[in-house]
Coordinates of C-alpha atoms and ligand atoms in Angstrom, one line a residue:
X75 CA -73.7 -29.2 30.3
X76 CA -71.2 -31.4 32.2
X77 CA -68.1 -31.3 33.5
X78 CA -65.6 -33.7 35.0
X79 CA -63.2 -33.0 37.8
X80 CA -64.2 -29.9 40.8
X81 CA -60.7 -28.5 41.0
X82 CA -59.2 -25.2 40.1
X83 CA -60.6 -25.8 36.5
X84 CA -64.1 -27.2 37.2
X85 CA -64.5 -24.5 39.8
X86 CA -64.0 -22.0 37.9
X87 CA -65.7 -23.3 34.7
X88 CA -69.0 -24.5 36.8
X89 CA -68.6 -20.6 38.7
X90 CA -68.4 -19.0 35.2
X91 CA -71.5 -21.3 33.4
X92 CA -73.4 -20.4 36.6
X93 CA -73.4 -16.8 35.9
X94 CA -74.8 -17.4 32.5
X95 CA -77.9 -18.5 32.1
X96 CA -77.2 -21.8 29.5
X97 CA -79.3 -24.8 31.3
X98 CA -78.3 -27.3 33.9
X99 CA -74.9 -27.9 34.4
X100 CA -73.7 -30.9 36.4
X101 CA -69.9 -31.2 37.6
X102 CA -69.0 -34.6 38.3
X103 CA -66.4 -34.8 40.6
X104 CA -64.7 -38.6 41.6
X105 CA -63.4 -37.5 45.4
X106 CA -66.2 -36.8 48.3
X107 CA -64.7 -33.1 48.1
X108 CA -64.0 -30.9 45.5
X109 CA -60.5 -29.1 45.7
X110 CA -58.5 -31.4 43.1
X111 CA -54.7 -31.1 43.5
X112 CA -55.2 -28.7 46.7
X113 CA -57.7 -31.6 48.4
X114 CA -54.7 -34.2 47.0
X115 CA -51.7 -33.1 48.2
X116 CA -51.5 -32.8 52.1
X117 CA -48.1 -33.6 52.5
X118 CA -46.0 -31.9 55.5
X119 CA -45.4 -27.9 54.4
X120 CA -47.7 -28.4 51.2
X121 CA -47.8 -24.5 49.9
X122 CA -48.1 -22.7 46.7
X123 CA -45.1 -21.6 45.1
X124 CA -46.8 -18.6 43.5
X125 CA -48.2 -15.9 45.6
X126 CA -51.9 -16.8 46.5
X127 CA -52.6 -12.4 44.7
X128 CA -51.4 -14.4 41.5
X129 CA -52.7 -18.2 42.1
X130 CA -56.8 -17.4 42.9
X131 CA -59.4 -16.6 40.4
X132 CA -59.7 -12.9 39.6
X133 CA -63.7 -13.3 40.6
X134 CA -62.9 -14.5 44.0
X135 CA -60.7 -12.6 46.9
X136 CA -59.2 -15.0 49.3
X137 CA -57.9 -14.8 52.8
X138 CA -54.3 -16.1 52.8
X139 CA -52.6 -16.2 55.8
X140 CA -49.4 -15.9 54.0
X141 CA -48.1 -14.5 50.6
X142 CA -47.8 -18.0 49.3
X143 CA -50.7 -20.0 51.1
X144 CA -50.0 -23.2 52.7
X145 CA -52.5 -25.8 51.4
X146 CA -55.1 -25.4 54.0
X147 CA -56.0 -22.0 53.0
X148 CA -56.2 -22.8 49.5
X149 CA -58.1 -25.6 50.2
X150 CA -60.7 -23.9 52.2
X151 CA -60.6 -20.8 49.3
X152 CA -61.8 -23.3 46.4
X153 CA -64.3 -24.7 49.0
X154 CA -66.0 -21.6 49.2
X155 CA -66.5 -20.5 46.0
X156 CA -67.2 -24.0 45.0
X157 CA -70.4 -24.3 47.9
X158 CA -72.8 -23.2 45.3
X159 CA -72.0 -25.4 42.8
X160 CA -73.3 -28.2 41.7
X161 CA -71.2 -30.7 42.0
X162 CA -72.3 -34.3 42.2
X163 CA -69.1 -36.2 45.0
X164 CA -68.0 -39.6 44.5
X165 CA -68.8 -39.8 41.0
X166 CA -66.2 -40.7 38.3
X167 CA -66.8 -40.3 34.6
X168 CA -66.0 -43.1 32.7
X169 CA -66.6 -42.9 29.3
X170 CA -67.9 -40.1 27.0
X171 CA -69.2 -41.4 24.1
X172 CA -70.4 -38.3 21.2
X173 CA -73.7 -39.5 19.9
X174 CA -73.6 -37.8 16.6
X175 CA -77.5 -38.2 15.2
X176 CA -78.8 -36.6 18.6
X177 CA -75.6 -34.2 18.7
X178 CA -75.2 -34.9 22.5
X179 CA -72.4 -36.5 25.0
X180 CA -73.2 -39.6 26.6
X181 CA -71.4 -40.2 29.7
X182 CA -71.0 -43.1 31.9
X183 CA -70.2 -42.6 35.6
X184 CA -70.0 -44.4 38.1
X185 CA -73.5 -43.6 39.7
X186 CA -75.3 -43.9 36.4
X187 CA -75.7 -42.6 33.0
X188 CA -76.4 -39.1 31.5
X189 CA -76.0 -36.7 28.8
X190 CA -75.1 -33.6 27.6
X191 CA -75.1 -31.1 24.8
X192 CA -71.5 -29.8 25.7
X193 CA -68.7 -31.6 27.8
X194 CA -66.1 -29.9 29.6
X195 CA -63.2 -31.9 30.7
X196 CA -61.7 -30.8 34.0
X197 CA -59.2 -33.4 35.2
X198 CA -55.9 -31.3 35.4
X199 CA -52.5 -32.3 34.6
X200 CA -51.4 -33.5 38.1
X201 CA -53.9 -35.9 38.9
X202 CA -52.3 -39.5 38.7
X203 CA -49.3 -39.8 40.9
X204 CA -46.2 -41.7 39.3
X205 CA -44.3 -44.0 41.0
X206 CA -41.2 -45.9 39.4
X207 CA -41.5 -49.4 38.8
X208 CA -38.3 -49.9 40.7
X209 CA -37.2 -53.3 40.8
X210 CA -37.6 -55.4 44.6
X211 CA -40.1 -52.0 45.7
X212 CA -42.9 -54.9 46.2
X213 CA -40.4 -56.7 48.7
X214 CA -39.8 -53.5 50.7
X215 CA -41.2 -54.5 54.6
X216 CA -41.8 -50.8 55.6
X217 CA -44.6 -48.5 54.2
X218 CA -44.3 -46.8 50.8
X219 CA -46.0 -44.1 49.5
X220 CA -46.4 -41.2 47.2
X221 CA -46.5 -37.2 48.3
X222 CA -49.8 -36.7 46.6
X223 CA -51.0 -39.6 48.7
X224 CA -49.3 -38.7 51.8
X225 CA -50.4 -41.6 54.9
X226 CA -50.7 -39.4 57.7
X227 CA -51.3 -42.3 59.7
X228 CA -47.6 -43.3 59.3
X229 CA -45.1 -41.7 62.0
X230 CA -42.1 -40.4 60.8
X231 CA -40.7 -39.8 64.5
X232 CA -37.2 -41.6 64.5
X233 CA -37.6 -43.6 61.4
X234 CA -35.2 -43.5 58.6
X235 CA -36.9 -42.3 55.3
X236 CA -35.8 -42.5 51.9
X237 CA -37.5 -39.7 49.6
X238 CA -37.1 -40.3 45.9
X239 CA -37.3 -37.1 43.7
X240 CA -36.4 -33.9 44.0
X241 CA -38.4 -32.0 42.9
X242 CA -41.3 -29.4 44.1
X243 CA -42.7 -31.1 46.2
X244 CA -39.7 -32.5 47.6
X245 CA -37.8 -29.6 48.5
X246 CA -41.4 -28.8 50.5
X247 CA -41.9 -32.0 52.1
X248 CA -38.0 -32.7 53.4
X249 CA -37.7 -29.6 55.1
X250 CA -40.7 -30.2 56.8
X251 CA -40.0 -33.6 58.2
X252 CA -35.9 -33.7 58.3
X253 CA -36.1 -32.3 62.3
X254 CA -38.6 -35.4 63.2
X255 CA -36.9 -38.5 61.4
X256 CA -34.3 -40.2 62.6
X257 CA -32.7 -39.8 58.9
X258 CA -33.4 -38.7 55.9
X259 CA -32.0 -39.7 52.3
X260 CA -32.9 -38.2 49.5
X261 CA -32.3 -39.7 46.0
X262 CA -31.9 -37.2 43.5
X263 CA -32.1 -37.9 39.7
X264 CA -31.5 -33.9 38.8
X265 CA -30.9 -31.4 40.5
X266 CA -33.1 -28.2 40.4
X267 CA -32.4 -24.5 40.6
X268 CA -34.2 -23.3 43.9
X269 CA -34.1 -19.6 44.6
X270 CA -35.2 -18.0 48.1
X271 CA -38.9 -17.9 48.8
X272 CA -39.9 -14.1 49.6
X273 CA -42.8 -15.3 51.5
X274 CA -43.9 -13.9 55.0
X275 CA -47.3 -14.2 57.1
X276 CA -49.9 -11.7 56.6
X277 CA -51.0 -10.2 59.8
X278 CA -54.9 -9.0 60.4
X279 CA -54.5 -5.7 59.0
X280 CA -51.9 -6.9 56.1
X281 CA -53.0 -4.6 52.7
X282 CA -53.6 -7.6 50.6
X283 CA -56.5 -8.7 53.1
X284 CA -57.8 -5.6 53.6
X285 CA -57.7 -4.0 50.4
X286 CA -58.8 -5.3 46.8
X287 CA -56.6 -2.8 44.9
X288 CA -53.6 -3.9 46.4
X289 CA -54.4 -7.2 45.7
X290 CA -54.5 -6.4 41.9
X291 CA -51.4 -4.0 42.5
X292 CA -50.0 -7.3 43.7
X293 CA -51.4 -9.6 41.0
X294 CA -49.9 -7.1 38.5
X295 CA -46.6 -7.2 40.2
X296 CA -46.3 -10.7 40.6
X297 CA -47.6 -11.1 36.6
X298 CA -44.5 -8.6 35.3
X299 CA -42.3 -10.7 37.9
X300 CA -43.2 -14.3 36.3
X301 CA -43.3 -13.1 33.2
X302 CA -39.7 -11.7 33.0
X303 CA -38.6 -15.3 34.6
X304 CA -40.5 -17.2 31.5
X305 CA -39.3 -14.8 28.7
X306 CA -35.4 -13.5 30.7
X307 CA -34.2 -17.0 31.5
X308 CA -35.8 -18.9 28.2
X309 CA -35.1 -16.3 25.4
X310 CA -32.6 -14.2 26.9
X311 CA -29.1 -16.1 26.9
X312 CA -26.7 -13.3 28.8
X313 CA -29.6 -13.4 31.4
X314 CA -29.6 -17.1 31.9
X315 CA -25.6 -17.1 32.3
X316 CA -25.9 -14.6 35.1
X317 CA -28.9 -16.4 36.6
X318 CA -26.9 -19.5 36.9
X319 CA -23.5 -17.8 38.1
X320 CA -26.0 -15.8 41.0
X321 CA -26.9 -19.3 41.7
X322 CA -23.9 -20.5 41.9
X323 CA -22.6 -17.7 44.1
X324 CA -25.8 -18.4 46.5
X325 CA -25.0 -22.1 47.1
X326 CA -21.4 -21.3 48.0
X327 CA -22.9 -19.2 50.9
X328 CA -25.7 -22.1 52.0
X329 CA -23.9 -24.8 51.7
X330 CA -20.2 -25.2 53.6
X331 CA -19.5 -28.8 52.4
X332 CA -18.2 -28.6 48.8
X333 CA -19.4 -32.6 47.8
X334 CA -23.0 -31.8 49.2
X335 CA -22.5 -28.5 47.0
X336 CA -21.5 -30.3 44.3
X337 CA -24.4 -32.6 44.4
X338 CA -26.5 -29.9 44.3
X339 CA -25.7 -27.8 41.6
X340 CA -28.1 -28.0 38.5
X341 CA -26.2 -30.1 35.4
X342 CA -28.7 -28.6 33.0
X343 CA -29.7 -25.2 31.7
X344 CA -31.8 -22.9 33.6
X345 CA -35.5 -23.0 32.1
X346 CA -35.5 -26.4 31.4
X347 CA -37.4 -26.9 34.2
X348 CA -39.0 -25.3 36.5
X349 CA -37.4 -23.2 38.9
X350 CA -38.1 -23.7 42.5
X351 CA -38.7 -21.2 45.8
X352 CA -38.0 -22.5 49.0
X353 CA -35.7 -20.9 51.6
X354 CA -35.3 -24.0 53.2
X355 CA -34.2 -26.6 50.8
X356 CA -30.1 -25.7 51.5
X357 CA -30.6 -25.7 54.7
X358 CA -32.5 -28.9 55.3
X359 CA -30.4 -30.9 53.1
X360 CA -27.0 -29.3 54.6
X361 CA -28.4 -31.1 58.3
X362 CA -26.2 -33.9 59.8
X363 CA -29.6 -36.1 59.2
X364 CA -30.4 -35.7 55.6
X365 CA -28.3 -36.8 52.8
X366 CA -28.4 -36.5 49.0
X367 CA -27.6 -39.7 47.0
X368 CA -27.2 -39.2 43.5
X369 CA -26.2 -42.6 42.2
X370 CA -29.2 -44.3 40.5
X371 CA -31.1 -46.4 41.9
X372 CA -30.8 -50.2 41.5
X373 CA -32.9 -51.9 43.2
X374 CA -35.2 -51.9 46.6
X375 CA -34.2 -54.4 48.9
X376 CA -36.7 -55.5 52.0
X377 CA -34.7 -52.8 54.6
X378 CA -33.9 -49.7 52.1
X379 CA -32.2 -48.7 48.8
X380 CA -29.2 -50.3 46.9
X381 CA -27.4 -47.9 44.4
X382 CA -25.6 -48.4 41.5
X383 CA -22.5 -48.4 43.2
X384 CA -23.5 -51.2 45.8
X385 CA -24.0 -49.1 48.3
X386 CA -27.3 -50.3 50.5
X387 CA -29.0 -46.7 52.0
X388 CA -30.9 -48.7 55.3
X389 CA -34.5 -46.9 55.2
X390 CA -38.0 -47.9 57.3
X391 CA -40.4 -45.8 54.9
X392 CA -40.1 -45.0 51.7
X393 CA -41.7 -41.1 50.2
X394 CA -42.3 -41.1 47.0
X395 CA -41.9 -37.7 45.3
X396 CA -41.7 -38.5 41.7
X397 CA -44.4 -36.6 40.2
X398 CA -47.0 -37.0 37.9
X399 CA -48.6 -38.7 34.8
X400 CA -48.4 -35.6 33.2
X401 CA -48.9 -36.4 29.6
X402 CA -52.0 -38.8 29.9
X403 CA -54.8 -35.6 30.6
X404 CA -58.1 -37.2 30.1
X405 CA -57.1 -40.6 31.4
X406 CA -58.4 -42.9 32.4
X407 CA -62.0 -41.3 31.0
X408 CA -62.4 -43.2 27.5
X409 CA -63.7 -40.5 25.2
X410 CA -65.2 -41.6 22.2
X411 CA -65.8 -38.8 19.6
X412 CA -67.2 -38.4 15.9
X413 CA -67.1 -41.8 13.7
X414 CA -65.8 -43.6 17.1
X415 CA -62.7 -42.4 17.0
X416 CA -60.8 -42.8 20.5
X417 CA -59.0 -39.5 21.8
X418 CA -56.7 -42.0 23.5
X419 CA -55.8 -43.0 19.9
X420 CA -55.9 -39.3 18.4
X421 CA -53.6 -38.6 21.0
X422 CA -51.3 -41.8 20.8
X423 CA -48.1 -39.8 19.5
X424 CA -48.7 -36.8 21.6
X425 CA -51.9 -34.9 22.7
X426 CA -52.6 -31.8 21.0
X427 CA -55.7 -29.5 21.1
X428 CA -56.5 -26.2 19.6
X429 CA -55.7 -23.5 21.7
X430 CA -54.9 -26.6 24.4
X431 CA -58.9 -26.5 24.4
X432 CA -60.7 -27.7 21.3
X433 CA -60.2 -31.1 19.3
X434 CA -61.1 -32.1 15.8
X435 CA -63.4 -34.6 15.6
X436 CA -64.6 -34.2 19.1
X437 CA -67.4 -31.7 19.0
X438 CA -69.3 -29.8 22.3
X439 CA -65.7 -30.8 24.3
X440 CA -63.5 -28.3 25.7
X441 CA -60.4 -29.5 27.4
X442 CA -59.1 -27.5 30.8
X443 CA -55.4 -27.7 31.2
X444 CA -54.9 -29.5 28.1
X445 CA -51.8 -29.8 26.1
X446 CA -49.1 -26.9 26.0
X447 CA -51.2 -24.8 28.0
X448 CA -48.8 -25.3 31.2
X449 CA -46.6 -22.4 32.3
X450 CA -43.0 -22.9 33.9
X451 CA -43.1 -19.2 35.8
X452 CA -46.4 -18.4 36.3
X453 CA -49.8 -19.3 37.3
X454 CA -51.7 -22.2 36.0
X455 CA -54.6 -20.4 37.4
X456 CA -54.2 -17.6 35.1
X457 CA -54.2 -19.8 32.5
X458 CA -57.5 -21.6 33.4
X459 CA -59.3 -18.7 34.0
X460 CA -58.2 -17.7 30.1
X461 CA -59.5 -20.9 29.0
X462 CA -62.9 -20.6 31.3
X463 CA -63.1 -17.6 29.5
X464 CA -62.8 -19.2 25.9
X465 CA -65.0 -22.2 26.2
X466 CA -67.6 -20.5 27.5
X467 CA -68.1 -19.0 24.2
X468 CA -68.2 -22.0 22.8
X469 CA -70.8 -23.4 24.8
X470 CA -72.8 -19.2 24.9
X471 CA -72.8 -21.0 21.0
X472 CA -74.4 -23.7 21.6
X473 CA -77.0 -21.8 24.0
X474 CA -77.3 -19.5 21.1
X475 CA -78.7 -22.4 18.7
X476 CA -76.0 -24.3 17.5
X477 CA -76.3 -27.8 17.1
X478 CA -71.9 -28.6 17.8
X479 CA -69.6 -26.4 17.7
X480 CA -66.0 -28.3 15.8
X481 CA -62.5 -26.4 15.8
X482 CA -61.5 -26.7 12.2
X483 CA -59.1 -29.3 11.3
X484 CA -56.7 -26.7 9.5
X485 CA -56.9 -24.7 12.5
X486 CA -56.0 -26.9 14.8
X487 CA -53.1 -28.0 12.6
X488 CA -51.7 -24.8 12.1
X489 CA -51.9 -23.7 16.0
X490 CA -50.1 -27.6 16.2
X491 CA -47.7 -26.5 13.9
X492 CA -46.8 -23.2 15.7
X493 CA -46.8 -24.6 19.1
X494 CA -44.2 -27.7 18.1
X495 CA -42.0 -24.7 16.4
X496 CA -42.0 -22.6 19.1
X497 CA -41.1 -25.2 21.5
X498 CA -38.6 -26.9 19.3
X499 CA -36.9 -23.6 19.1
X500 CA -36.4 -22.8 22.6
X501 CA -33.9 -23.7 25.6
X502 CA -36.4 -26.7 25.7
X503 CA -34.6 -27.8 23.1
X504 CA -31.4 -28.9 25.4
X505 CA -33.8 -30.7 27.7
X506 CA -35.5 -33.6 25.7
X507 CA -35.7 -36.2 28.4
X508 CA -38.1 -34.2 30.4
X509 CA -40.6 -33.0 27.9
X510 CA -40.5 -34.9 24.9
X511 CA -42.9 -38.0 24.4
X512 CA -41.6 -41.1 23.1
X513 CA -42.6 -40.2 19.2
X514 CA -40.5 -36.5 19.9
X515 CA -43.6 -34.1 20.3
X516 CA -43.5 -31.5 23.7
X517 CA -47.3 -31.5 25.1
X518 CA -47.6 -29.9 28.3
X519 CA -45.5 -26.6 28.4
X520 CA -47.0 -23.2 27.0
X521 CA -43.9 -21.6 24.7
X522 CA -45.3 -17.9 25.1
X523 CA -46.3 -15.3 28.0
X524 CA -49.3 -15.6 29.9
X525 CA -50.2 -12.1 28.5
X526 CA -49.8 -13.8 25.2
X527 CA -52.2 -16.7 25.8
X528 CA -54.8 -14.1 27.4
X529 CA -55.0 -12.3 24.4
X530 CA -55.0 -15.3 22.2
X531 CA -57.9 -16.9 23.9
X532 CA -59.6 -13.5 24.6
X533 CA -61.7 -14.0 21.4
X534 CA -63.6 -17.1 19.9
X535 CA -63.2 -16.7 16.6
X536 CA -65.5 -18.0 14.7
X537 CA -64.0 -18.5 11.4
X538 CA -61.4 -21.6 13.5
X539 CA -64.9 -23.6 14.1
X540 CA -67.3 -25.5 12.0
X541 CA -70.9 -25.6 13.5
X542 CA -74.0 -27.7 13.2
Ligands
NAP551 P1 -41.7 -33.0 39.9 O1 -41.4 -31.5 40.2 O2 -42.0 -33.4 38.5 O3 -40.4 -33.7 40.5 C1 -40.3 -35.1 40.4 C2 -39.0 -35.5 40.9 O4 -38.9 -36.9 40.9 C3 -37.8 -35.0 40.1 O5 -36.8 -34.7 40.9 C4 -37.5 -36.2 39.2 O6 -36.3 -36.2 38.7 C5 -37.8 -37.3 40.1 N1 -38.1 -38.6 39.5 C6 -39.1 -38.8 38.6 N2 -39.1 -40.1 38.2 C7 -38.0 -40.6 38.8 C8 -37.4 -41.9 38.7 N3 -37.9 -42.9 38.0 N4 -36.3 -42.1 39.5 C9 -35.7 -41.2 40.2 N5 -36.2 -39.9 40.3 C10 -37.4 -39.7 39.6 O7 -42.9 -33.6 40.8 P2 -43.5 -32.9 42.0 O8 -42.5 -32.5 42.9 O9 -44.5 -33.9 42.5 O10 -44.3 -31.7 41.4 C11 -45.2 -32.0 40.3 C12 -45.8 -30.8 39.8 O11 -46.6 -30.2 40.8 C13 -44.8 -29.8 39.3 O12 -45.1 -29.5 38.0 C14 -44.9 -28.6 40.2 O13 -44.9 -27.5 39.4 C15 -46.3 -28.8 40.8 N6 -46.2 -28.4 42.2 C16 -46.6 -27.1 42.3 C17 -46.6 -26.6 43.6 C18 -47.1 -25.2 43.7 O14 -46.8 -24.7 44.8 N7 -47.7 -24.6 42.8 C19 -46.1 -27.3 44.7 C20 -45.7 -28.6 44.4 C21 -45.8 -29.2 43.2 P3 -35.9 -35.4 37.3 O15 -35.9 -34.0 37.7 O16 -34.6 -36.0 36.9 O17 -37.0 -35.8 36.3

């Protein structure tokens, strides 16, 4: 058994394979520490935007010094149920190539060779920072870089920095340096719905350390509570009107200046995208300091940012917060399956994957995080440990004698099938730039509950898969 990439996914895949008793099992991880997007991401006021009762695996308790843990503490959680594990450090996979006579894996990394009956793929969905090719970026003089690659090494003390994006990381990473810099501008493409953050600190003798059924009371809580945002603001319309008058209402009283306000009221529907938490955002941008540019972009010039309409924004660093290669997942491993087909290729108009876990033509593999298994309220974490859950039957299969275990192609289709309906068919619909790839297919977001996608990957039914 092997598995690529030691964050929340690999973690809790290599925890759940270790309580079985199914033969070595290898996680290959390319960092020199586990912790994936949590080891990644250390930019100023890095936190969770889901309370850590909801975001942690239901095996493990955590000590959070807050209800939404800052980075450190989630960091240092995933550490520590990772220690066991093992995990081989600065090794990437490469290539997986599916040797079909001996019915095994063969990987290529980048300390040496191996193989595998079963291959679990572990790379997440926020792993490859994207930065816009923005035209004169490479003449900029000052430094430039991405939130998920934050230079720490860079001062921000009285410079002038120009933060492109707004989006959740932004509206973490602006409040957090806006009182040091000299100036901050922000250049916002869309704006996004940001709510007040009910988070507080959590003393010594706070319930959710102290006591585990709180913590589930809490999980439960925060469940019904991110539930009712998924289904309220996507399938209830009347819901979503008041939502976005509420809103409306609530920037009024945070921000006084009616152009800033103006700036920063959402264009689109609410559930397009995700809707933020921070109870800092309004105030940070509102600051003498920071401003909010929302012409495009036209160019980078050696000493800041030229907009469309001429205007040059003077700037000594540049932050990129632009997000993520979201749509690539397994890149940029080459996996080779059945007759040497590429999944690269498979994918080329859109990845899709039974269940967001299982591939045709790709036997022994089981995707973490894959496509449409993403949730918009809610935890990804949930979500993992659902899939955990469902390809570790497949591999108990292949510990119980099976030579491959294959999701059927009709299967696959018809889960394809209901998953491009659903999506098609919901407030999505209004919001095409974000989702859609080029060839019009939606890959990353999960159209249902998280209750829904528990129960659906609760079983391994048998009668999806061929076997060996
Ligand atoms: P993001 O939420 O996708 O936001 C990216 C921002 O950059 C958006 O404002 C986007 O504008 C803008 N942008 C992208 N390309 C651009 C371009 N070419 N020119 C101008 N603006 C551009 O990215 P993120 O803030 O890095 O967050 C990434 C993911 O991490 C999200 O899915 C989020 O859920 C997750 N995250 C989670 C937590 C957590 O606490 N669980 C914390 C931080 C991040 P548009 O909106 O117009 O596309």
């Amino acid at each position: 058994m092997v598995q690529s990439g030691a964050g929340f996914g690999g973690i809790g895949m290599g925890a759940a394979l270790g309580e079985d008793d199914l033969g070595e099992v290898t996680l290959f991880e390319k960092a020199e520490r586990p912790g994936g997007v949590w080891r990644d991401n250390t930019y100023p006021g890095a936190a969770c935007d889901v309370p850590s009762n909801l975001y942690s695996f239901t095996f493990a308790a955590g000590e959070w010094s807050r209800r939404f843990a800052p980075q450190v503490d989630i960091l240092r959680y995933l550490e520590g149920v990772a220690e066991p594990l093992p995990i081989r450090l600065d090794t990437e996979v490469t290539d997986a190539t599916w040797d079909d006579e001996r019915a095994v894996w063969r990987l290529r990394t980048t300390t040496g060779e191996v193989e595998a009956e079963a291959l679990v793929s572990a790379c997440g969905q926020l792993s490859r920072p994207a930065v816009p090719d923005l035209p004169g970026l490479d003449r900029f003089t000052g430094p430039v870089f991405h939130s998920a690659r934050w230079d720490h090494g860079v001062d921000l003390r009285g410079r002038r920095v120009a933060v492109v994006g707004s989006g959740a990381s932004a509206i973490q990473f602006v409040p957090a340096i806006a009182p040091d810099a000299a100036q901050v501008t922000v250049f916002q493409r869309s704006a996004p719905y940001v709510i007040p953050k009910p988070d507080r600190p959590y003393g010594r003798r706070a319930l959710s350390r102290r006591s585990r059924t709180w913590s589930r009371a809490a999980r439960a809580f925060w469940t019904g509570f991110f539930e009712f945002g998924a289904l309220g603001l996507t399938a209830i319309r009347p819901l979503a009107g008041s939502f976005t008058v509420a809103h409306r209402a609530m920037l009024r009283l945070q921000v006084r200046d009616t152009g800033l306000r103006a700036r920063l009221a959402p264009d689109h529907p609410v559930g397009c995208k995700r809707v933020l938490l921070s109870s800092e955002w309004f105030r940070a941008v509102a600051r003498p300091d920071v401003d909010v540019v929302t012409e495009r972009i036209a160019e980078v010039t050696p000493d800041g940012i030229r907009t469309a309409d001429g205007t040059h924004h003077p700037a000594d660093v540049i932050v990129f917060g632009t997000g993520f290669h979201t749509q690539d997942y397994l890149a940029p491993m080459r996996v080779v399956g059945r007759e040497g087909q590429e999944l690269s290729e498979r994918w080329r108009d859109g990845a899709r994957a039974h269940l967001g876990v299982t591939v045709p033509g790709f036997p022994n593999l089981f995707v973490l995080y894959g496509p449409t298994t993403n949730v918009g309220s809610g935890s990804v974490v949930h979500m993992l440990e659902c899939q955990v859950r469902y390809a570790r039957e497949g591999v108990r299969r292949l510990a119980a004698g099976a030579r491959t275990v294959e999701v059927r192609a009709e299967a696959a289709s018809a889960y394809d099938v209901e998953m491009q309906d659903r999506l098609g068919d919901s407030v999505w619909t209004e919001c095409t730039n974000w989702y859609r790839t080029e060839s019009g297919r939606i890959t990353n977001n999960w159209p249902g509950t998280m209750r829904e996608y528990a129960r659906r990957t609760a079983v391994f039914d048998d009668a999806d898969y061929l076997f060996g």
